Amino acid sequence: MSGNQGMEQLIPLVNKLQDAFSSLGVSLNLDLPQIAVVGGQSAGKSSVLENFVGRDFLPRGSGIVTRRPLVLQLIFSPNGEWAEFLHQKNKKYSDFDAVRKEIEDETDRMTGHTKNVSNAPINLRVYSPHVLNLTLVDLPGMTKVPVGDQPPDIEHQIRSMILEFVKNENCLILAVSPANADLANSDALKMAKEVDPQGLRTIGVITKLDLMDEGTDAREILENKLLPLRRGYIGVVNRSQKDIEGRKDIRAALAAERQFFLSHSAYRHMADRMGTSWLQKTLNQQLTNHIRDTLPKLRSRLQSQMLSMEKEVEEYKNFRPDDPSRKTKAMLQLVQMAGVDFEKQIEGGGGENVNVRELSSGAKINRIFVERFPFELVKMEFDEKELRKEISYAIKNIHGIRSGLFTPDMAFEIIVKKQISKLKEPSLKCVDMVVNELMTVVHFMTAKMNNYPVLKEETERIITTHVREREQRAKDQLLLFVDIQLAYMNTNHEDFIGFANAQHKSSHESKAKLGNQVIRKGNLSLSHGGFLKSSRDFWFVLTTENISWYADDQERDKKYMLPLDGLRIKDMESGFMSKKPMFALFNSNGRNVYKDYRQLELTCESQDDVESWKASFLRAGVYPDRSKEEDKSEDKKDNDLPSMDPELERQVETIRNLVESYMNIVNKTFRDVVPKTVMHLVVNNTKEFISQELLAHLYSAGDQSQLMEESAEESQRREEMLRIYHATKDALGIIGEVSAHTITTPTPPPVKDDWVPPPGPPSPGIRPGMRTAAAPPPPGNRAPGPPGPRATAPPPPRPGSTGPGLPAPMIPTRPAPAPGPGMAPPPRVPDRPSIPQRPS
């Protein structure tokens, strides 16, 4: 595919850029413009496209030949020259006559052997070492009148099809118009102006200059004087149908075209700016301009990349992986950074690096102490019915066969010890939750050691071992604390109500002392029941006595206030339309809790929010619901329990009040002691271990050189960074070379391109855009044309005129008016020549 030398000169420059960016691992997307040919039928569009490519492969003929858009992708390939169709996978064409035949056959498969058109494109890829990566589009010719079996809206179909391609801002438009047609009515120029009003991407192409009427030319058009375009016009002479059928070579056709322009008197002075070669050069210059326009962005991107790498590259230039001093320094820095990161995660702190998207591990541990652990404690609290039943059994079994007159204090001790033993589980669970967060911190702080996998693994092993040891120590301490509580019942505690006040204790006294204090505020979604649950967000305010919700956080428009007396809380499954976690409030006596709803269903953003709200409700005295299975089993047991006499009921009530008072003291102590124990034995101890002892343990763990052995990924990353750095420098050098060896042509200034046709019909034989070969034309050398109004120039002499220099008299078509004053008489019709008289 030779014939476009300008394109071949661009190929080495583009290949250099491609190679430089490929070495960077970055795809170079130059996004070269599409080139689309637009024009009427038989205007020579396909020939123009063929001449630009330099190969004869498109269908030719008279009438409408191109009936489907042909999208031709030129792809640079140094491995030979062949063609492929998208609709024929893995089939290569090396014979371009076969390519033409397949284009014709594929067109017929879609449109049949008719004159109809289709907007389904034919995609053809041509691989060649002589082309750039370009896309050329051959479009059907525009028409106005349906021919044969074409549909009535054929004009609209073709116009819409062409607009789909030419409206792209990255498409160069070759507006092809034949020279032997009226340029002012050129549909190609009108459409080009419509989609490209500034004329920045439109080039006019005038074909069939050799087929103009004798004595006429298109000089004023090609000189851009008549109907001017911003980028002007280029005249070309394509091969005729006879030349194509005679297999005239494109090179021979180009030589004949060149000779035509040099020998024609009207085009001789601009022959160097005419022809297919100049069209190729113009389009190639547009490609060069486009490449050069993309270079500043590429240069800026590469320079930014270089600046970002220079600091690391400077360290790597004199890098020696086996240097022991470098390894020692690196290990000290990494261990120090690990200690700093651990402390930041636990202790928190201000600054620009504060995470605003999620809680730090220190904040999560605080939430465990403040919300999760108290919630676990409350879940272990006694159930009223179960407690009374156990107290009743204990009193009866202590009295045995005797009827007791006094309340046995042994029943109080038995029940309290059982309740204290239940505190082991939430205390140990608190340790587990804190340790899990600490392990998250350990993995986070060792992530910076990924370049040294042995060091990272050993550091995690040492810290994890220490944390597990402290975990067991904390659990042993908490179990010991439970045993200490079981060892002695301190009934002399100042907060203990004692036997004297046990019978008069009211369950509402504590709340009355507290008052209606606000416990929590926040957004929740209030769901309405049904298969498809709908929800709406409100601002909720929880106090010690009630829960209220408002329209927004301004708390002005109160929607409802619900007292907490008798309410219970339970978990809910997510709705069908929402996967967010839910919980519900309901009345323990079965009444409606809110309007006509048996329960108040509330939705949170996460499970952590649900747990936090449940803990807040527990502080307000709203306890979790017991399962139905427990209720059923309890009912069965209650049936076996005989009814209590008044004295037994009094004793049960007394013991119950004593147990509640003492357990409040114990729970308060556990809520205070357990977090302190965990912090001292686990969190703070681990922080001190990392900052003071971790480095010594690493030194004693093994050979330092093995600990600081680089990972293969780090070594590869270093080599890759150095390679990319040097490749970036080379790419910048190539960009400078391309800039130095190419030039950018400035954009032509705007022209007056309103293209308003002159009023009135054209002169006879003269089409707009043409001019006669000489002005005025010599007699007898006028171009034939359609009849029209007579010109004002003197007509040629007629036979029988009075002299060669006098004009022939005009033959009037109607009686002439009488001459007025100052007017010459009209010309007279000459008489026949007189016949001489015979002499007498």
mmCIF file of N, CA and C in Angstrom, residues 238-290:
data_model
loop_
_atom_site.group_PDB
_atom_site.id
_atom_site.type_symbol
_atom_site.label_atom_id
_atom_site.label_comp_id
_atom_site.label_asym_id
_atom_site.label_seq_id
_atom_site.Cartn_x
_atom_site.Cartn_y
_atom_site.Cartn_z
ATOM 1 N N ASN A 238 -9.610 12.389 -10.978
ATOM 2 C CA ASN A 238 -9.634 10.955 -10.718
ATOM 3 C C ASN A 238 -9.584 10.173 -12.014
ATOM 4 N N ARG A 239 -9.395 8.887 -11.890
ATOM 5 C CA ARG A 239 -9.433 8.012 -13.066
ATOM 6 C C ARG A 239 -10.870 7.881 -13.562
ATOM 7 N N SER A 240 -11.002 7.839 -14.843
ATOM 8 C CA SER A 240 -12.326 7.646 -15.432
ATOM 9 C C SER A 240 -12.702 6.172 -15.356
ATOM 10 N N GLN A 241 -13.973 5.893 -15.655
ATOM 11 C CA GLN A 241 -14.408 4.506 -15.641
ATOM 12 C C GLN A 241 -13.635 3.688 -16.665
ATOM 13 N N LYS A 242 -13.281 4.322 -17.791
ATOM 14 C CA LYS A 242 -12.501 3.630 -18.813
ATOM 15 C C LYS A 242 -11.111 3.302 -18.294
ATOM 16 N N ASP A 243 -10.514 4.233 -17.526
ATOM 17 C CA ASP A 243 -9.187 3.976 -16.952
ATOM 18 C C ASP A 243 -9.241 2.832 -15.957
ATOM 19 N N ILE A 244 -10.331 2.802 -15.144
ATOM 20 C CA ILE A 244 -10.449 1.745 -14.144
ATOM 21 C C ILE A 244 -10.615 0.391 -14.804
ATOM 22 N N GLU A 245 -11.493 0.354 -15.816
ATOM 23 C CA GLU A 245 -11.706 -0.920 -16.505
ATOM 24 C C GLU A 245 -10.455 -1.349 -17.251
ATOM 25 N N GLY A 246 -9.636 -0.380 -17.675
ATOM 26 C CA GLY A 246 -8.381 -0.695 -18.348
ATOM 27 C C GLY A 246 -7.239 -0.931 -17.395
ATOM 28 N N ARG A 247 -7.519 -1.004 -16.095
ATOM 29 C CA ARG A 247 -6.527 -1.291 -15.063
ATOM 30 C C ARG A 247 -5.400 -0.263 -15.067
ATOM 31 N N LYS A 248 -5.770 0.984 -15.208
ATOM 32 C CA LYS A 248 -4.751 2.024 -15.172
ATOM 33 C C LYS A 248 -4.237 2.162 -13.747
ATOM 34 N N ASP A 249 -2.917 2.111 -13.593
ATOM 35 C CA ASP A 249 -2.312 2.141 -12.268
ATOM 36 C C ASP A 249 -2.524 3.504 -11.621
ATOM 37 N N ILE A 250 -2.611 3.505 -10.271
ATOM 38 C CA ILE A 250 -2.808 4.764 -9.551
ATOM 39 C C ILE A 250 -1.633 5.692 -9.767
ATOM 40 N N ARG A 251 -0.421 5.148 -9.836
ATOM 41 C CA ARG A 251 0.748 6.008 -10.039
ATOM 42 C C ARG A 251 0.678 6.683 -11.410
ATOM 43 N N ALA A 252 0.265 5.909 -12.415
ATOM 44 C CA ALA A 252 0.129 6.501 -13.746
ATOM 45 C C ALA A 252 -0.970 7.556 -13.746
ATOM 46 N N ALA A 253 -2.049 7.282 -12.989
ATOM 47 C CA ALA A 253 -3.135 8.258 -12.903
ATOM 48 C C ALA A 253 -2.655 9.530 -12.208
ATOM 49 N N LEU A 254 -1.826 9.412 -11.201
ATOM 50 C CA LEU A 254 -1.307 10.590 -10.513
ATOM 51 C C LEU A 254 -0.400 11.399 -11.429
ATOM 52 N N ALA A 255 0.385 10.698 -12.245
ATOM 53 C CA ALA A 255 1.246 11.415 -13.192
ATOM 54 C C ALA A 255 0.403 12.157 -14.229
ATOM 55 N N ALA A 256 -0.660 11.512 -14.729
ATOM 56 C CA ALA A 256 -1.540 12.166 -15.694
ATOM 57 C C ALA A 256 -2.241 13.360 -15.061
ATOM 58 N N GLU A 257 -2.614 13.226 -13.798
ATOM 59 C CA GLU A 257 -3.246 14.332 -13.086
ATOM 60 C C GLU A 257 -2.297 15.512 -12.978
ATOM 61 N N ARG A 258 -1.054 15.217 -12.664
ATOM 62 C CA ARG A 258 -0.051 16.274 -12.541
ATOM 63 C C ARG A 258 0.129 16.991 -13.875
ATOM 64 N N GLN A 259 0.168 16.226 -14.949
ATOM 65 C CA GLN A 259 0.340 16.806 -16.277
ATOM 66 C C GLN A 259 -0.859 17.674 -16.649
ATOM 67 N N PHE A 260 -2.052 17.267 -16.220
ATOM 68 C CA PHE A 260 -3.248 18.046 -16.526
ATOM 69 C C PHE A 260 -3.155 19.445 -15.922
ATOM 70 N N PHE A 261 -2.773 19.521 -14.653
ATOM 71 C CA PHE A 261 -2.704 20.825 -13.995
ATOM 72 C C PHE A 261 -1.576 21.686 -14.562
ATOM 73 N N LEU A 262 -0.469 21.065 -14.946
ATOM 74 C CA LEU A 262 0.643 21.850 -15.486
ATOM 75 C C LEU A 262 0.334 22.390 -16.876
ATOM 76 N N SER A 263 -0.498 21.669 -17.619
ATOM 77 C CA SER A 263 -0.754 22.053 -19.005
ATOM 78 C C SER A 263 -1.983 22.941 -19.162
ATOM 79 N N HIS A 264 -2.798 23.038 -18.127
ATOM 80 C CA HIS A 264 -4.020 23.832 -18.252
ATOM 81 C C HIS A 264 -3.695 25.286 -17.922
ATOM 82 N N SER A 265 -4.124 26.168 -18.789
ATOM 83 C CA SER A 265 -3.772 27.580 -18.615
ATOM 84 C C SER A 265 -4.386 28.174 -17.354
ATOM 85 N N ALA A 266 -5.558 27.685 -16.924
ATOM 86 C CA ALA A 266 -6.224 28.255 -15.756
ATOM 87 C C ALA A 266 -5.634 27.749 -14.457
ATOM 88 N N TYR A 267 -4.967 26.584 -14.463
ATOM 89 C CA TYR A 267 -4.480 25.985 -13.225
ATOM 90 C C TYR A 267 -2.964 25.927 -13.147
ATOM 91 N N ARG A 268 -2.300 26.364 -14.218
ATOM 92 C CA ARG A 268 -0.849 26.205 -14.286
ATOM 93 C C ARG A 268 -0.158 26.930 -13.131
ATOM 94 N N HIS A 269 -0.655 28.093 -12.751
ATOM 95 C CA HIS A 269 0.014 28.885 -11.730
ATOM 96 C C HIS A 269 -0.162 28.323 -10.318
ATOM 97 N N MET A 270 -1.122 27.409 -10.148
ATOM 98 C CA MET A 270 -1.309 26.810 -8.814
ATOM 99 C C MET A 270 -1.244 25.283 -8.885
ATOM 100 N N ALA A 271 -0.510 24.764 -9.846
ATOM 101 C CA ALA A 271 -0.419 23.313 -10.015
ATOM 102 C C ALA A 271 0.219 22.643 -8.799
ATOM 103 N N ASP A 272 1.114 23.357 -8.124
ATOM 104 C CA ASP A 272 1.759 22.756 -6.951
ATOM 105 C C ASP A 272 0.808 22.610 -5.767
ATOM 106 N N ARG A 273 -0.335 23.290 -5.808
ATOM 107 C CA ARG A 273 -1.302 23.205 -4.709
ATOM 108 C C ARG A 273 -2.571 22.480 -5.146
ATOM 109 N N MET A 274 -2.448 21.710 -6.201
ATOM 110 C CA MET A 274 -3.570 20.937 -6.718
ATOM 111 C C MET A 274 -3.179 19.463 -6.811
ATOM 112 N N GLY A 275 -4.196 18.635 -6.927
ATOM 113 C CA GLY A 275 -3.972 17.220 -7.183
ATOM 114 C C GLY A 275 -3.989 16.367 -5.925
ATOM 115 N N THR A 276 -3.970 15.063 -6.173
ATOM 116 C CA THR A 276 -4.039 14.100 -5.078
ATOM 117 C C THR A 276 -2.838 14.207 -4.155
ATOM 118 N N SER A 277 -1.665 14.487 -4.712
ATOM 119 C CA SER A 277 -0.467 14.598 -3.872
ATOM 120 C C SER A 277 -0.613 15.740 -2.878
ATOM 121 N N TRP A 278 -1.160 16.877 -3.325
ATOM 122 C CA TRP A 278 -1.348 17.999 -2.406
ATOM 123 C C TRP A 278 -2.436 17.679 -1.373
ATOM 124 N N LEU A 279 -3.477 16.957 -1.789
ATOM 125 C CA LEU A 279 -4.502 16.542 -0.844
ATOM 126 C C LEU A 279 -3.903 15.635 0.225
ATOM 127 N N GLN A 280 -3.045 14.685 -0.211
ATOM 128 C CA GLN A 280 -2.375 13.840 0.767
ATOM 129 C C GLN A 280 -1.536 14.674 1.728
ATOM 130 N N LYS A 281 -0.793 15.624 1.177
ATOM 131 C CA LYS A 281 0.066 16.446 2.016
ATOM 132 C C LYS A 281 -0.756 17.276 3.000
ATOM 133 N N THR A 282 -1.884 17.809 2.534
ATOM 134 C CA THR A 282 -2.736 18.615 3.410
ATOM 135 C C THR A 282 -3.293 17.785 4.558
ATOM 136 N N LEU A 283 -3.799 16.597 4.241
ATOM 137 C CA LEU A 283 -4.347 15.741 5.286
ATOM 138 C C LEU A 283 -3.249 15.258 6.223
ATOM 139 N N ASN A 284 -2.090 14.913 5.663
ATOM 140 C CA ASN A 284 -0.989 14.481 6.531
ATOM 141 C C ASN A 284 -0.535 15.608 7.450
ATOM 142 N N GLN A 285 -0.596 16.857 6.943
ATOM 143 C CA GLN A 285 -0.242 17.976 7.794
ATOM 144 C C GLN A 285 -1.249 18.147 8.924
ATOM 145 N N GLN A 286 -2.525 17.860 8.622
ATOM 146 C CA GLN A 286 -3.531 17.905 9.676
ATOM 147 C C GLN A 286 -3.246 16.839 10.742
ATOM 148 N N LEU A 287 -2.805 15.665 10.285
ATOM 149 C CA LEU A 287 -2.426 14.632 11.245
ATOM 150 C C LEU A 287 -1.217 15.075 12.063
ATOM 151 N N THR A 288 -0.257 15.716 11.397
ATOM 152 C CA THR A 288 0.919 16.222 12.119
ATOM 153 C C THR A 288 0.509 17.270 13.137
ATOM 154 N N ASN A 289 -0.374 18.177 12.733
ATOM 155 C CA ASN A 289 -0.847 19.193 13.667
ATOM 156 C C ASN A 289 -1.504 18.549 14.888
ATOM 157 N N HIS A 290 -2.304 17.517 14.611
ATOM 158 C CA HIS A 290 -2.991 16.850 15.715
ATOM 159 C C HIS A 290 -1.980 16.204 16.656
#
